C-alpha cells in the first residue's frame, strides 16, 4: 500500500502538522487520532515511517482541517514549513495565473513570467512597425541576461526564505527555554516571596552577649519574619547540619554555652526563649515535616556541643597532649 501523509491544521491549537493519512478516521478528514502516553521520539518515528494506528497504543480523537495529501514525506515537511510561515499551501496546478502566489520566490516567478510576456508583445509590435529587417536588434541575448538575473534573485530569495523559517523555529525554541527557566525560578524561590520589605532585623549576628540576647527578644515577634528569612537561607548537608548552622548564625559560642535545650545543668532554657519559635519556623522552611519535638532535640544536642565550636575541641586535645608530655618529662 502506497504511503501518504496529510498536511493538516489542528483545530484546537490552530497549528499546522503532518501526520500519516491513515490517522484520519472519517471520510471528510476532519477528525484524526493522536497517540497518547507515547514518547515524542516514538511519535516522530511513527509519522516518518507512516505507521497506521494499532492496538499497541492508546489514541485520542482530535478535530483538524485537512489541507493536502502528499505521497512524499520530504515534500510534506516542505509544505509544512511553508504553511507555518504563510498559512497557505501553494498548489501544483499548471495554470499559474489562477494560483495564489504565497511565497517570495513565487512572486518573483509570477512577475518574471508577466515581464517576459510583455517583452514578447513589445518586440512583436516592433517587428510589425519596422519594415527594414536590418534595423531590428536580436532580442534573445537580452532575454537570456534578464532571465539569468531573475534566476539569481530567485535563488537569493529562496535562501533568505529558508533562513527566516529556520530563524523562526529557533526563536520559538528560545521562548520555550525562557518560559521553562522562569517556571523553575518561580518554583525554586518560594521562601523569598512572603516577607515584607519594610521590616528588617538590624542587630548584628551572631549575638555575642546576654544583653544583646535580651535586646533581640524585645524586637520579637515584630521582626520575626525577617529573622526567619535570614536563618532559612543558611544551608547544610543534612537537616541536623542546617539546624547547627542556623544556631551558629544566631548565637556566638560564648552565648550558646549559657543555654541548653531544656534548661538542664544550671543553664538557661533556650526553648523558653522567643528565639525558639523563630528557629522552628526557619527549620520548617527547610523540612516542613519536622515536628517541634524533633527540632527541640536537635537544638539540645547542638547547644550541648557548643564547647567544641570553632575548633575548640582540637585545641583542647592538643593542650591535654602537651600536659601529658610535660608530666612524662618530669
CSV table of C-alpha atoms in Angstrom, one decimal:
chain,number,residue,atom,x,y,z
A,1,UNK,CA,0.0,0.0,0.0
A,2,UNK,CA,1.4,3.4,-1.0
A,3,UNK,CA,2.4,5.7,1.8
A,4,UNK,CA,0.9,9.1,2.1
A,5,UNK,CA,0.8,12.0,4.6
A,6,UNK,CA,-1.9,14.6,5.3
A,7,UNK,CA,-1.0,18.2,5.8
A,8,UNK,CA,-3.5,19.4,8.5
A,9,UNK,CA,-4.2,22.3,10.9
A,10,UNK,CA,-5.3,21.2,14.4
A,11,UNK,CA,-8.5,23.0,15.2
A,12,UNK,CA,-8.0,23.4,18.9
A,13,UNK,CA,-4.4,24.7,18.7
A,14,UNK,CA,-4.6,26.3,15.3
A,15,UNK,CA,-1.2,24.8,14.5
A,16,UNK,CA,-0.1,23.0,11.3
A,17,UNK,CA,1.2,19.4,11.3
A,18,UNK,CA,2.0,16.4,9.1
A,19,UNK,CA,0.5,13.0,10.0
A,20,UNK,CA,0.0,9.7,8.2
A,21,UNK,CA,-3.1,9.7,6.1
A,22,UNK,CA,-4.2,6.5,7.9
A,23,UNK,CA,-4.7,8.5,11.0
A,24,UNK,CA,-7.8,10.1,9.6
A,25,UNK,CA,-10.9,8.4,11.0
A,26,UNK,CA,-13.7,9.9,8.8
A,27,UNK,CA,-14.2,10.4,5.1
A,28,UNK,CA,-14.1,14.2,5.1
A,29,UNK,CA,-10.8,14.1,7.1
A,30,UNK,CA,-12.0,16.4,9.8
A,31,UNK,CA,-11.1,14.1,12.7
A,32,UNK,CA,-7.7,12.4,13.3
A,33,UNK,CA,-6.2,10.2,16.0
A,34,UNK,CA,-3.1,11.1,18.0
A,35,UNK,CA,-1.2,8.6,20.3
A,36,UNK,CA,-1.2,9.4,24.0
A,37,UNK,CA,1.4,8.4,26.7
A,38,UNK,CA,4.0,7.9,23.9
A,39,UNK,CA,7.4,9.4,23.8
A,40,UNK,CA,7.9,12.3,21.3
A,41,UNK,CA,10.7,10.4,19.6
A,42,UNK,CA,8.4,7.4,19.1
A,43,UNK,CA,5.7,9.6,17.7
A,44,UNK,CA,8.1,11.2,15.2
A,45,UNK,CA,9.2,7.7,14.1
A,46,UNK,CA,5.6,6.6,13.6
A,47,UNK,CA,5.0,9.7,11.5
A,48,UNK,CA,8.2,9.3,9.4
A,49,UNK,CA,7.5,5.6,8.8
A,50,UNK,CA,3.8,6.2,8.1
A,51,UNK,CA,2.7,3.6,10.7
A,52,UNK,CA,-1.1,3.3,10.9
A,53,UNK,CA,-2.9,3.2,14.2
A,54,UNK,CA,-2.7,-0.2,16.1
A,55,UNK,CA,-3.8,-1.7,19.3
A,56,UNK,CA,-0.3,-1.3,20.8
A,57,UNK,CA,-1.1,2.4,21.7
A,58,UNK,CA,-3.9,4.4,23.0
A,59,UNK,CA,-5.2,7.2,20.9
A,60,UNK,CA,-7.3,10.4,21.3
A,61,UNK,CA,-9.5,11.8,18.6
A,62,UNK,CA,-8.8,15.5,17.7
A,63,UNK,CA,-10.5,17.8,15.2
A,64,UNK,CA,-8.4,19.1,12.3
A,65,UNK,CA,-8.7,20.8,8.9
A,66,UNK,CA,-7.3,18.9,6.0
A,67,UNK,CA,-5.1,20.9,3.7
A,68,UNK,CA,-3.4,18.5,1.4
A,69,UNK,CA,-2.4,14.8,0.9
A,70,UNK,CA,1.2,14.2,-0.2
A,71,UNK,CA,3.0,10.9,-1.0
A,72,UNK,CA,6.5,12.2,-0.1
A,73,UNK,CA,7.5,13.0,3.4
A,74,UNK,CA,10.1,15.4,2.3
A,75,UNK,CA,7.6,17.4,0.3
A,76,UNK,CA,5.2,17.2,3.1
A,77,UNK,CA,7.7,18.7,5.5
A,78,UNK,CA,8.5,21.4,2.9
A,79,UNK,CA,4.8,22.3,2.7
A,80,UNK,CA,4.6,22.3,6.5
A,81,UNK,CA,7.3,24.9,6.8
A,82,UNK,CA,5.6,27.0,4.1
A,83,UNK,CA,2.3,26.7,6.0
A,84,UNK,CA,3.8,27.7,9.3
A,85,UNK,CA,5.0,31.0,7.7
A,86,UNK,CA,2.4,31.8,5.1
A,87,UNK,CA,-0.7,30.0,6.5
A,88,UNK,CA,-1.4,28.7,3.0
A,89,UNK,CA,-0.2,25.9,0.6
A,90,UNK,CA,0.9,26.6,-2.9
A,91,UNK,CA,-0.9,24.2,-5.3
A,92,UNK,CA,0.7,22.4,-8.2
A,93,UNK,CA,-1.8,23.5,-10.9
A,94,UNK,CA,-0.1,24.3,-14.2
A,95,UNK,CA,-2.3,27.4,-14.5
A,96,UNK,CA,-0.1,29.9,-12.7
A,97,UNK,CA,-2.5,32.8,-13.3
A,98,UNK,CA,-5.2,31.1,-11.2
A,99,UNK,CA,-2.8,30.1,-8.3
A,100,UNK,CA,-2.4,32.2,-5.2
A,101,UNK,CA,1.3,33.3,-5.1
A,102,UNK,CA,2.2,32.8,-1.5
A,103,UNK,CA,6.0,32.7,-1.2
A,104,UNK,CA,8.5,35.4,-2.2
A,105,UNK,CA,10.0,33.1,-4.8
A,106,UNK,CA,6.5,32.6,-6.2
A,107,UNK,CA,6.0,36.3,-6.5
A,108,UNK,CA,9.3,36.7,-8.4
A,109,UNK,CA,8.5,33.8,-10.7
A,110,UNK,CA,5.0,35.2,-11.4
A,111,UNK,CA,6.3,38.7,-12.1
A,112,UNK,CA,9.1,37.4,-14.3
A,113,UNK,CA,6.6,35.5,-16.5
A,114,UNK,CA,4.5,38.5,-16.9
A,115,UNK,CA,7.6,40.6,-17.7
A,116,UNK,CA,8.7,38.1,-20.4
A,117,UNK,CA,5.2,38.2,-21.9
A,118,UNK,CA,5.2,42.0,-22.0
A,119,UNK,CA,8.7,41.9,-23.6
A,120,UNK,CA,7.5,39.4,-26.2
A,121,UNK,CA,4.5,41.7,-27.1
A,122,UNK,CA,6.8,44.7,-27.3
A,123,UNK,CA,9.1,43.0,-29.8
A,124,UNK,CA,6.2,41.7,-31.8
A,125,UNK,CA,4.8,45.2,-32.1
A,126,UNK,CA,8.2,46.5,-33.1
A,127,UNK,CA,8.5,43.8,-35.8
A,128,UNK,CA,5.2,44.9,-37.2
A,129,UNK,CA,6.1,48.6,-37.3
A,130,UNK,CA,9.7,48.3,-38.6
A,131,UNK,CA,9.8,47.4,-42.3
A,132,UNK,CA,13.6,47.2,-42.6
A,133,UNK,CA,14.9,43.9,-41.0
A,134,UNK,CA,18.4,45.5,-40.7
A,135,UNK,CA,17.1,47.9,-38.1
A,136,UNK,CA,15.7,45.1,-35.9
A,137,UNK,CA,18.0,44.1,-33.0
A,138,UNK,CA,18.1,40.4,-31.8
A,139,UNK,CA,16.2,40.1,-28.5
A,140,UNK,CA,17.3,36.6,-27.4
A,141,UNK,CA,20.6,37.7,-25.7
A,142,UNK,CA,18.8,40.4,-23.8
A,143,UNK,CA,16.1,37.9,-22.7
A,144,UNK,CA,18.8,35.5,-21.7
A,145,UNK,CA,20.5,38.1,-19.5
A,146,UNK,CA,17.3,39.1,-17.9
A,147,UNK,CA,16.3,35.5,-17.1
A,148,UNK,CA,19.7,34.8,-15.6
A,149,UNK,CA,19.3,37.9,-13.3
A,150,UNK,CA,15.8,36.8,-12.3
A,151,UNK,CA,17.1,33.3,-11.5
A,152,UNK,CA,19.8,34.8,-9.3
A,153,UNK,CA,17.3,36.9,-7.5
A,154,UNK,CA,15.0,33.9,-7.1
A,155,UNK,CA,17.9,31.8,-5.6
A,156,UNK,CA,18.8,34.5,-3.2
A,157,UNK,CA,15.2,35.0,-2.1
A,158,UNK,CA,14.8,31.2,-1.6
A,159,UNK,CA,17.8,31.1,0.6
A,160,UNK,CA,16.5,34.1,2.6
A,161,UNK,CA,13.1,32.4,2.9
A,162,UNK,CA,14.7,29.2,4.2
A,163,UNK,CA,16.9,31.2,6.7
A,164,UNK,CA,13.8,33.0,8.0
A,165,UNK,CA,11.9,29.8,8.5
A,166,UNK,CA,14.8,28.3,10.5
A,167,UNK,CA,15.2,31.5,12.4
A,168,UNK,CA,11.5,31.5,13.4
A,169,UNK,CA,11.8,27.9,14.7
A,170,UNK,CA,14.9,28.9,16.7
A,171,UNK,CA,13.1,31.9,18.2
A,172,UNK,CA,10.2,29.6,19.3
A,173,UNK,CA,12.7,27.2,21.0
A,174,UNK,CA,14.3,30.1,22.8
A,175,UNK,CA,10.9,31.4,24.0
A,176,UNK,CA,10.1,27.9,25.3
A,177,UNK,CA,13.5,27.7,27.1
A,178,UNK,CA,12.9,31.1,28.7
A,179,UNK,CA,9.4,30.0,29.9
A,180,UNK,CA,10.9,26.8,31.3
A,181,UNK,CA,13.6,28.7,33.2
A,182,UNK,CA,11.1,31.2,34.5
A,183,UNK,CA,8.9,28.5,35.9
A,184,UNK,CA,11.9,26.8,37.5
A,185,UNK,CA,12.9,30.1,39.2
A,186,UNK,CA,9.3,30.7,40.4
A,187,UNK,CA,9.2,27.2,41.9
A,188,UNK,CA,12.7,27.5,43.5
A,189,UNK,CA,12.3,30.8,45.3
A,190,UNK,CA,9.1,30.5,47.4
A,191,UNK,CA,11.0,31.5,50.6
A,192,UNK,CA,11.8,34.9,49.3
A,193,UNK,CA,8.3,35.9,48.3
A,194,UNK,CA,6.4,36.2,51.6
A,195,UNK,CA,8.3,38.7,53.6
A,196,UNK,CA,7.6,42.4,53.9
A,197,UNK,CA,10.4,44.6,52.8
A,198,UNK,CA,9.9,47.3,55.4
A,199,UNK,CA,10.7,45.1,58.5
A,200,UNK,CA,14.4,44.5,58.9
A,201,UNK,CA,16.4,42.8,61.7
A,202,UNK,CA,19.1,45.4,62.4
A,203,UNK,CA,21.0,43.7,65.2
A,204,UNK,CA,24.3,42.1,64.2
A,205,UNK,CA,24.5,38.4,64.2
A,206,UNK,CA,25.7,36.2,65.9
A,207,UNK,CA,24.6,37.5,69.3
A,208,UNK,CA,27.7,37.9,71.4
A,209,UNK,CA,26.3,38.7,74.9
A,210,UNK,CA,23.2,38.1,77.1
A,211,UNK,CA,22.4,41.8,76.8
A,212,UNK,CA,22.2,41.5,73.1
A,213,UNK,CA,20.2,38.3,73.5
A,214,UNK,CA,17.6,40.2,75.6
A,215,UNK,CA,17.6,43.2,73.3
A,216,UNK,CA,16.8,40.9,70.3
A,217,UNK,CA,14.0,39.3,72.3
A,218,UNK,CA,12.4,42.7,72.7
A,219,UNK,CA,12.2,43.0,68.9
A,220,UNK,CA,10.3,39.7,68.7
A,221,UNK,CA,7.8,38.8,67.4
A,222,UNK,CA,7.5,42.0,65.4
A,223,UNK,CA,10.7,41.3,63.4
A,224,UNK,CA,10.3,37.5,63.4
A,225,UNK,CA,9.6,37.2,59.7
A,226,UNK,CA,12.8,38.9,58.7
A,227,UNK,CA,14.9,36.9,61.2
A,228,UNK,CA,13.3,33.7,59.9
A,229,UNK,CA,14.2,34.7,56.4
A,230,UNK,CA,17.9,35.3,57.4
A,231,UNK,CA,18.1,31.9,59.2
A,232,UNK,CA,16.3,29.9,56.5
A,233,UNK,CA,18.8,31.0,53.9
A,234,UNK,CA,21.6,29.2,55.8
A,235,UNK,CA,22.3,25.8,54.1
A,236,UNK,CA,23.7,22.5,55.2
A,237,UNK,CA,24.4,19.0,54.0
A,238,UNK,CA,21.8,17.4,56.3
A,239,UNK,CA,18.9,18.7,58.3
A,240,UNK,CA,20.9,18.5,61.5
A,241,UNK,CA,23.8,20.3,59.8
A,242,UNK,CA,21.4,23.0,58.7
A,243,UNK,CA,20.0,23.5,62.3
A,244,UNK,CA,23.5,23.7,63.6
A,245,UNK,CA,24.4,26.4,61.1
A,246,UNK,CA,21.3,28.3,62.0
A,247,UNK,CA,22.2,28.3,65.7
A,248,UNK,CA,25.8,29.3,64.9
A,249,UNK,CA,24.4,32.1,62.7
A,250,UNK,CA,22.2,33.2,65.7
A,251,UNK,CA,24.5,32.7,68.7
A,252,UNK,CA,28.2,33.0,69.3
A,253,UNK,CA,30.0,30.2,71.1
A,254,UNK,CA,30.1,32.1,74.4
A,255,UNK,CA,26.4,32.8,74.4
A,256,UNK,CA,25.5,29.2,73.3
A,257,UNK,CA,27.4,27.8,76.3
A,258,UNK,CA,25.0,29.6,78.6
A,259,UNK,CA,22.0,27.7,77.2
A,260,UNK,CA,20.7,24.2,76.9
A,261,UNK,CA,17.7,22.7,75.0
A,262,UNK,CA,15.6,22.3,78.2
A,263,UNK,CA,17.5,24.3,80.9
A,264,UNK,CA,19.3,21.4,82.5
A,265,UNK,CA,22.7,21.6,84.2
A,266,UNK,CA,22.0,25.0,85.6
A,267,UNK,CA,21.9,26.6,82.1
A,268,UNK,CA,19.2,28.8,80.6
A,269,UNK,CA,16.3,27.1,78.8
A,270,UNK,CA,16.6,28.1,75.1
A,271,UNK,CA,13.2,26.5,74.2
A,272,UNK,CA,11.5,29.0,76.5
A,273,UNK,CA,13.1,32.0,74.7
A,274,UNK,CA,11.4,33.9,71.9
A,275,UNK,CA,14.2,32.7,69.6
A,276,UNK,CA,13.0,29.1,69.6
A,277,UNK,CA,9.7,29.8,67.6
A,278,UNK,CA,11.9,31.7,65.1
A,279,UNK,CA,14.3,28.7,64.8
A,280,UNK,CA,11.4,26.3,64.5
A,281,UNK,CA,9.7,28.3,61.7
A,282,UNK,CA,13.1,28.6,59.8
A,283,UNK,CA,13.7,24.9,60.2
A,284,UNK,CA,10.3,24.1,58.7
A,285,UNK,CA,11.2,26.2,55.6
A,286,UNK,CA,13.8,23.5,55.0
A,287,UNK,CA,11.8,20.5,56.3
A,288,UNK,CA,8.1,21.1,56.5
A,289,UNK,CA,7.5,17.7,58.1
A,290,UNK,CA,9.8,18.3,61.1
A,291,UNK,CA,8.0,18.3,64.5
A,292,UNK,CA,8.6,20.6,67.4
A,293,UNK,CA,10.0,17.7,69.4
A,294,UNK,CA,12.5,16.7,66.7
A,295,UNK,CA,13.7,20.3,66.4
A,296,UNK,CA,14.0,20.7,70.1
A,297,UNK,CA,16.0,17.5,70.4
A,298,UNK,CA,18.4,18.7,67.7
A,299,UNK,CA,18.8,22.1,69.3
A,300,UNK,CA,19.6,20.5,72.6
A,301,UNK,CA,22.3,18.3,71.0
A,302,UNK,CA,23.9,21.2,69.2
A,303,UNK,CA,23.9,23.5,72.2
A,304,UNK,CA,25.4,20.7,74.3
A,305,UNK,CA,28.3,20.5,71.8
A,306,UNK,CA,28.9,24.3,71.7
A,307,UNK,CA,32.1,23.9,73.6
A,308,UNK,CA,33.7,22.3,70.5
A,309,UNK,CA,32.7,25.1,68.1
A,310,UNK,CA,35.4,26.9,66.1
A,311,UNK,CA,37.9,24.1,66.5
A,312,UNK,CA,38.0,24.4,70.3
A,313,UNK,CA,37.8,20.6,70.7
A,314,UNK,CA,41.0,20.2,68.6
A,315,UNK,CA,42.8,22.8,70.7
A,316,UNK,CA,41.7,21.2,73.9
A,317,UNK,CA,43.0,17.8,72.8
A,318,UNK,CA,46.3,19.4,71.8
A,319,UNK,CA,46.6,21.1,75.2
A,320,UNK,CA,45.9,17.9,77.0
A,321,UNK,CA,48.5,16.1,75.0
A,322,UNK,CA,51.1,18.8,75.9
A,323,UNK,CA,50.3,18.4,79.6
A,324,UNK,CA,50.8,14.7,79.4
A,325,UNK,CA,54.1,15.2,77.6
A,326,UNK,CA,55.3,17.6,80.3
A,327,UNK,CA,54.3,15.1,83.1
A,328,UNK,CA,56.3,12.4,81.3
A,329,UNK,CA,59.3,14.6,81.1
A,330,UNK,CA,59.2,15.4,84.8
